One Martini backbone bead per residue (centre of mass of N, CA, C, O) as a GRO file, in nm:
protein
  297
    1MET     BB    1  -3.946  -1.957   1.014
    2LYS     BB    2  -3.926  -2.058   0.777
    3LEU     BB    3  -3.808  -2.353   0.742
    4LEU     BB    4  -4.021  -2.416   0.965
    5ALA     BB    5  -4.299  -2.392   0.758
    6ALA     BB    6  -4.232  -2.606   0.601
    7LEU     BB    7  -4.178  -2.859   0.776
    8LEU     BB    8  -4.452  -2.834   0.902
    9PHE     BB    9  -4.648  -2.873   0.682
   10LEU     BB   10  -4.529  -3.126   0.599
   11SER     BB   11  -4.543  -3.277   0.869
   12GLY     BB   12  -4.874  -3.133   0.988
   13SER     BB   13  -5.078  -3.324   0.751
   14PRO     BB   14  -5.290  -3.542   0.852
   15ALA     BB   15  -5.500  -3.796   0.780
   16LEU     BB   16  -5.840  -3.784   0.860
   17ALA     BB   17  -5.900  -4.044   0.699
   18ALA     BB   18  -6.080  -4.236   0.586
   19SER     BB   19  -6.020  -4.427   0.232
   20CYS     BB   20  -6.330  -4.378   0.184
   21CYS     BB   21  -6.547  -4.147   0.403
   22GLY     BB   22  -6.437  -3.953   0.529
   23GLY     BB   23  -6.315  -3.701   0.634
   24SER     BB   24  -6.180  -3.344   0.465
   25PHE     BB   25  -6.009  -3.220   0.712
   26SER     BB   26  -5.710  -3.051   0.748
   27PHE     BB   27  -5.474  -2.898   0.746
   28PRO     BB   28  -5.358  -2.608   0.566
   29ALA     BB   29  -5.313  -2.546   0.220
   30LEU     BB   30  -5.093  -2.305   0.330
   31ILE     BB   31  -4.940  -2.050   0.417
   32LEU     BB   32  -4.640  -1.978   0.703
   33GLY     BB   33  -4.457  -1.834   0.571
   34ASP     BB   34  -4.212  -1.609   0.346
   35ASP     BB   35  -4.394  -1.611   0.117
   36LYS     BB   36  -4.579  -1.650  -0.249
   37ALA     BB   37  -4.547  -1.958  -0.293
   38GLN     BB   38  -4.660  -2.325  -0.299
   39ILE     BB   39  -4.583  -2.655  -0.358
   40THR     BB   40  -4.760  -3.007  -0.342
   41GLY     BB   41  -4.622  -3.344  -0.378
   42THR     BB   42  -4.828  -3.651  -0.277
   43ILE     BB   43  -4.798  -3.958  -0.168
   44SER     BB   44  -4.992  -4.289  -0.100
   45GLN     BB   45  -5.023  -4.541   0.099
   46SER     BB   46  -5.272  -4.742   0.199
   47GLU     BB   47  -5.482  -4.935   0.513
   48ILE     BB   48  -5.788  -5.111   0.582
   49THR     BB   49  -5.787  -5.246   0.940
   50ASP     BB   50  -6.064  -5.139   1.062
   51ASP     BB   51  -6.393  -5.161   1.204
   52VAL     BB   52  -6.563  -4.940   1.399
   53LEU     BB   53  -6.883  -4.886   1.493
   54SER     BB   54  -7.129  -4.784   1.697
   55SER     BB   55  -7.105  -4.941   1.933
   56GLY     BB   56  -6.743  -4.999   1.920
   57LYS     BB   57  -6.698  -5.214   1.761
   58TRP     BB   58  -6.416  -5.446   1.652
   59ILE     BB   59  -6.300  -5.515   1.293
   60ARG     BB   60  -6.120  -5.724   1.123
   61ARG     BB   61  -5.961  -5.678   0.812
   62LYS     BB   62  -5.957  -5.938   0.494
   63ASP     BB   63  -5.919  -5.774   0.209
   64ASP     BB   64  -5.664  -5.560   0.141
   65ASN     BB   65  -5.744  -5.259   0.169
   66ARG     BB   66  -5.612  -5.048  -0.130
   67ALA     BB   67  -5.433  -4.725  -0.121
   68GLN     BB   68  -5.370  -4.450  -0.348
   69MET     BB   69  -5.188  -4.116  -0.363
   70LEU     BB   70  -5.226  -3.808  -0.548
   71LYS     BB   71  -5.105  -3.491  -0.432
   72LEU     BB   72  -5.253  -3.156  -0.458
   73GLU     BB   73  -5.107  -2.875  -0.384
   74GLY     BB   74  -5.155  -2.493  -0.296
   75ALA     BB   75  -4.983  -2.144  -0.303
   76ALA     BB   76  -5.096  -1.787  -0.321
   77LEU     BB   77  -5.053  -1.444  -0.297
   78LEU     BB   78  -5.329  -1.152  -0.319
   79SER     BB   79  -5.154  -1.036  -0.077
   80ASP     BB   80  -4.994  -0.966   0.244
   81SER     BB   81  -5.242  -1.122   0.378
   82LEU     BB   82  -5.420  -1.278   0.116
   83GLN     BB   83  -5.464  -1.634   0.043
   84GLY     BB   84  -5.489  -1.884  -0.217
   85GLY     BB   85  -5.608  -2.271  -0.217
   86PHE     BB   86  -5.541  -2.606  -0.316
   87SER     BB   87  -5.666  -2.930  -0.332
   88LEU     BB   88  -5.593  -3.239  -0.566
   89PRO     BB   89  -5.695  -3.559  -0.553
   90VAL     BB   90  -5.593  -3.924  -0.658
   91HIS     BB   91  -5.709  -4.209  -0.692
   92SER     BB   92  -5.631  -4.583  -0.562
   93LYS     BB   93  -5.829  -4.894  -0.572
   94ASN     BB   94  -5.802  -5.193  -0.388
   95SER     BB   95  -5.950  -5.539  -0.361
   96ARG     BB   96  -6.063  -5.893  -0.304
   97THR     BB   97  -6.366  -5.813  -0.373
   98SER     BB   98  -6.278  -5.583  -0.583
   99ASP     BB   99  -6.272  -5.320  -0.811
  100PRO     BB  100  -6.046  -5.132  -0.986
  101SER     BB  101  -6.013  -4.783  -0.898
  102SER     BB  102  -6.020  -4.444  -1.026
  103GLY     BB  103  -5.927  -4.086  -0.960
  104LEU     BB  104  -6.121  -3.819  -0.830
  105GLY     BB  105  -6.104  -3.657  -0.570
  106ASP     BB  106  -6.183  -3.418  -0.317
  107VAL     BB  107  -6.205  -3.082  -0.389
  108SER     BB  108  -6.037  -2.799  -0.250
  109LEU     BB  109  -6.096  -2.470  -0.106
  110TYR     BB  110  -5.887  -2.170  -0.015
  111LEU     BB  111  -5.864  -1.918   0.189
  112GLY     BB  112  -5.641  -1.655   0.384
  113HIS     BB  113  -5.531  -1.494   0.696
  114GLU     BB  114  -5.312  -1.324   0.804
  115THR     BB  115  -5.430  -1.243   1.167
  116PHE     BB  116  -5.069  -1.351   1.301
  117PRO     BB  117  -4.824  -1.190   1.290
  118GLU     BB  118  -4.427  -1.171   1.288
  119LEU     BB  119  -4.318  -0.859   1.354
  120THR     BB  120  -4.184  -0.945   1.650
  121TYR     BB  121  -4.061  -1.090   1.894
  122SER     BB  122  -4.217  -1.348   2.111
  123ALA     BB  123  -4.189  -1.583   2.322
  124TRP     BB  124  -4.545  -1.660   2.316
  125LYS     BB  125  -4.640  -1.558   2.038
  126PRO     BB  126  -4.802  -1.667   1.740
  127ARG     BB  127  -4.817  -1.784   1.432
  128GLY     BB  128  -5.099  -1.738   1.185
  129ILE     BB  129  -5.396  -1.780   1.071
  130THR     BB  130  -5.689  -1.785   0.895
  131PHE     BB  131  -5.992  -2.009   0.750
  132LEU     BB  132  -6.130  -2.130   0.477
  133GLN     BB  133  -6.329  -2.389   0.375
  134LEU     BB  134  -6.400  -2.575  -0.004
  135THR     BB  135  -6.594  -2.893  -0.031
  136LEU     BB  136  -6.596  -3.123  -0.351
  137PRO     BB  137  -6.799  -3.361  -0.455
  138THR     BB  138  -6.570  -3.477  -0.713
  139SER     BB  139  -6.657  -3.779  -0.604
  140PRO     BB  140  -6.760  -4.066  -0.505
  141SER     BB  141  -7.024  -4.203  -0.311
  142ILE     BB  142  -7.202  -4.395  -0.096
  143TYR     BB  143  -7.436  -4.204  -0.307
  144ASP     BB  144  -7.306  -4.331  -0.569
  145SER     BB  145  -7.243  -4.586  -0.655
  146ALA     BB  146  -7.145  -4.846  -0.886
  147LEU     BB  147  -6.907  -5.085  -0.753
  148ASN     BB  148  -6.910  -5.214  -0.510
  149ALA     BB  149  -6.769  -4.952  -0.326
  150SER     BB  150  -6.475  -4.893  -0.479
  151ASP     BB  151  -6.577  -4.578  -0.594
  152ILE     BB  152  -6.486  -4.451  -0.322
  153ARG     BB  153  -6.340  -4.083  -0.305
  154GLY     BB  154  -6.595  -3.963  -0.066
  155ARG     BB  155  -6.852  -3.796   0.062
  156GLY     BB  156  -7.070  -3.586  -0.116
  157PHE     BB  157  -7.045  -3.335   0.011
  158TYR     BB  158  -7.081  -3.002   0.066
  159SER     BB  159  -6.829  -2.788   0.265
  160LEU     BB  160  -6.783  -2.578   0.516
  161GLY     BB  161  -6.522  -2.392   0.648
  162ALA     BB  162  -6.345  -2.270   0.961
  163GLY     BB  163  -6.021  -2.129   1.112
  164LEU     BB  164  -5.713  -2.218   1.304
  165ALA     BB  165  -5.324  -2.169   1.258
  166LEU     BB  166  -5.064  -2.254   1.424
  167ILE     BB  167  -4.693  -2.109   1.507
  168LYS     BB  168  -4.425  -2.233   1.751
  169ALA     BB  169  -4.033  -2.160   1.818
  170TRP     BB  170  -3.791  -2.318   2.041
  171LYS     BB  171  -3.547  -2.320   1.933
  172VAL     BB  172  -3.573  -2.713   1.882
  173TRP     BB  173  -3.893  -2.616   1.938
  174ASP     BB  174  -4.210  -2.701   1.820
  175PHE     BB  175  -4.547  -2.581   1.734
  176ASN     BB  176  -4.862  -2.721   1.659
  177PHE     BB  177  -5.215  -2.568   1.589
  178SER     BB  178  -5.536  -2.699   1.466
  179SER     BB  179  -5.879  -2.579   1.357
  180GLU     BB  180  -6.246  -2.688   1.271
  181LEU     BB  181  -6.548  -2.575   1.137
  182HIS     BB  182  -6.789  -2.781   0.948
  183ARG     BB  183  -7.031  -2.796   0.698
  184SER     BB  184  -7.269  -3.035   0.574
  185PHE     BB  185  -7.454  -3.055   0.298
  186GLU     BB  186  -7.758  -3.141   0.169
  187ARG     BB  187  -7.911  -3.415  -0.039
  188THR     BB  188  -8.002  -3.641  -0.324
  189ALA     BB  189  -8.108  -3.974  -0.356
  190SER     BB  190  -8.076  -4.263  -0.580
  191GLY     BB  191  -8.211  -4.586  -0.540
  192GLU     BB  192  -8.233  -4.942  -0.402
  193ALA     BB  193  -8.130  -4.845  -0.162
  194TYR     BB  194  -8.395  -4.612  -0.110
  195ASN     BB  195  -8.665  -4.726  -0.331
  196GLY     BB  196  -8.570  -4.414  -0.435
  197GLU     BB  197  -8.586  -4.096  -0.273
  198ALA     BB  198  -8.342  -3.969  -0.100
  199THR     BB  199  -8.284  -3.745   0.196
  200ILE     BB  200  -7.945  -3.601   0.304
  201ARG     BB  201  -7.805  -3.530   0.633
  202PRO     BB  202  -7.584  -3.347   0.721
  203GLY     BB  203  -7.336  -3.212   0.953
  204TRP     BB  204  -7.130  -3.146   1.165
  205GLY     BB  205  -6.768  -3.062   1.282
  206THR     BB  206  -6.419  -3.165   1.323
  207THR     BB  207  -6.106  -3.050   1.411
  208GLN     BB  208  -5.785  -3.142   1.564
  209SER     BB  209  -5.437  -3.004   1.621
  210LEU     BB  210  -5.145  -3.138   1.753
  211GLY     BB  211  -4.780  -3.042   1.760
  212VAL     BB  212  -4.445  -3.178   1.780
  213GLY     BB  213  -4.088  -3.034   1.705
  214TRP     BB  214  -3.747  -3.135   1.582
  215ASN     BB  215  -3.473  -2.937   1.525
  216ARG     BB  216  -3.161  -3.003   1.303
  217GLY     BB  217  -3.092  -2.778   1.064
  218ASP     BB  218  -3.245  -2.937   0.814
  219PHE     BB  219  -3.398  -3.100   1.016
  220ARG     BB  220  -3.682  -3.288   1.147
  221LEU     BB  221  -3.894  -3.409   1.383
  222GLY     BB  222  -4.234  -3.540   1.386
  223SER     BB  223  -4.549  -3.476   1.566
  224THR     BB  224  -4.953  -3.588   1.573
  225LEU     BB  225  -5.265  -3.515   1.667
  226ALA     BB  226  -5.582  -3.567   1.594
  227PHE     BB  227  -5.906  -3.505   1.501
  228LEU     BB  228  -6.240  -3.660   1.470
  229TYR     BB  229  -6.574  -3.513   1.380
  230GLU     BB  230  -6.901  -3.636   1.314
  231GLU     BB  231  -7.240  -3.613   1.257
  232ALA     BB  232  -7.486  -3.735   1.200
  233ILE     BB  233  -7.651  -3.916   0.925
  234ALA     BB  234  -7.974  -3.836   0.743
  235ILE     BB  235  -8.255  -4.061   0.611
  236SER     BB  236  -8.489  -3.968   0.405
  237GLY     BB  237  -8.804  -4.157   0.313
  238SER     BB  238  -8.837  -4.481   0.248
  239THR     BB  239  -8.579  -4.448   0.372
  240THR     BB  240  -8.488  -4.452   0.746
  241SER     BB  241  -8.247  -4.260   0.903
  242GLU     BB  242  -8.011  -4.141   1.190
  243GLY     BB  243  -7.777  -4.235   1.243
  244HIS     BB  244  -7.409  -4.150   1.326
  245ALA     BB  245  -7.140  -4.088   1.498
  246GLN     BB  246  -6.782  -3.967   1.379
  247LYS     BB  247  -6.480  -4.113   1.541
  248ASN     BB  248  -6.124  -4.020   1.505
  249PHE     BB  249  -5.756  -4.077   1.499
  250THR     BB  250  -5.468  -3.954   1.487
  251LEU     BB  251  -5.090  -4.046   1.442
  252SER     BB  252  -4.823  -3.895   1.345
  253VAL     BB  253  -4.527  -3.950   1.222
  254ALA     BB  254  -4.201  -3.722   1.108
  255GLY     BB  255  -3.990  -3.652   0.849
  256SER     BB  256  -3.734  -3.368   0.751
  257TYR     BB  257  -3.595  -3.209   0.463
  258MET     BB  258  -3.362  -2.908   0.366
  259ILE     BB  259  -3.275  -2.893   0.067
  260ASN     BB  260  -3.296  -2.579   0.071
  261LEU     BB  261  -3.483  -2.257   0.049
  262GLU     BB  262  -3.718  -2.392  -0.122
  263SER     BB  263  -3.687  -2.700  -0.029
  264ALA     BB  264  -3.899  -3.009   0.060
  265VAL     BB  265  -3.898  -3.307   0.233
  266THR     BB  266  -4.126  -3.608   0.340
  267VAL     BB  267  -4.182  -3.861   0.577
  268SER     BB  268  -4.468  -4.053   0.679
  269TYR     BB  269  -4.692  -4.218   0.964
  270ALA     BB  270  -5.031  -4.295   1.013
  271ASP     BB  271  -5.225  -4.355   1.232
  272GLN     BB  272  -5.596  -4.512   1.396
  273SER     BB  273  -5.567  -4.698   1.575
  274LEU     BB  274  -5.399  -4.643   1.861
  275ILE     BB  275  -5.647  -4.425   1.992
  276GLY     BB  276  -5.888  -4.412   2.158
  277ASN     BB  277  -6.275  -4.407   2.026
  278PRO     BB  278  -6.385  -4.503   1.842
  279VAL     BB  279  -6.653  -4.414   1.572
  280ASN     BB  280  -6.790  -4.515   1.275
  281SER     BB  281  -6.497  -4.638   1.150
  282SER     BB  282  -6.222  -4.634   0.953
  283LEU     BB  283  -5.932  -4.774   0.935
  284SER     BB  284  -5.606  -4.649   0.919
  285ASN     BB  285  -5.267  -4.671   0.751
  286THR     BB  286  -4.995  -4.436   0.664
  287ILE     BB  287  -4.775  -4.332   0.362
  288ASN     BB  288  -4.556  -4.008   0.272
  289LEU     BB  289  -4.454  -3.861   0.009
  290SER     BB  290  -4.291  -3.532  -0.011
  291TYR     BB  291  -4.309  -3.257  -0.154
  292GLN     BB  292  -4.158  -2.881  -0.202
  293GLN     BB  293  -4.209  -2.563  -0.336
  294ARG     BB  294  -4.077  -2.240  -0.312
  295TRP     BB  295  -4.130  -1.871  -0.327
  296PRO     BB  296  -4.044  -1.579  -0.257
  297ARG     BB  297  -4.078  -1.244  -0.200
   0.00000   0.00000   0.00000
């Protein structure tokens, strides 16, 4: 289970957000195996390929809108069953129609509890954690952008979420599931686009992911399907808008290799344009390379 949990974490963390400003929740950056601490580094290359309007109409992108991301995630036990974690992304963006931009993205903090430990063998009972996630608006959003939208790296809201992550293995197969519900909190914004000051009111959102993997020795091949939904964002003030809800699916495939008992590497590909009927979303495809180091209990 320890080897599986490490490979599963690296293989089961698809990017659930479009490259610009989509939802920021994903498979939690927490310890799922028998370790006291872990740290994961990920390098990503993504490209926005399509915009889908609120009407469902698809518009093909032709501006070579690409982004690179370096993300550092870590977690450590606070007690036998309680742990804390963080996710810290740094983005670099460029396209043919805007100036290059780089900097810190939205930072997330986690608190997890091993609510469903695997103390004895069970043919059906999964191992799982419940968690809280706080996302901080530590980067420019569409409501703060000053560089013709090229500096957008986050959503612009404080968000608080709660969820559950489960993993289960049967011989060479493994399954994982993650579900969370979050609430983003209102803020104000000002500028010419709002004719003064406006109040921005986001709502509830959720992400759900389901994954499966096949294991042979120190190798794992896996796939994950994730769904994201965000309620409409309303704007009130001199400029008023009721907004539209956002939804999209992300399909990812991944291959992992366990270097030794404490480290693993994963290569994955995620695409938001292959499955489902997205709405009000900028869709991207992403290639990720991840390395994880763990410290056993």
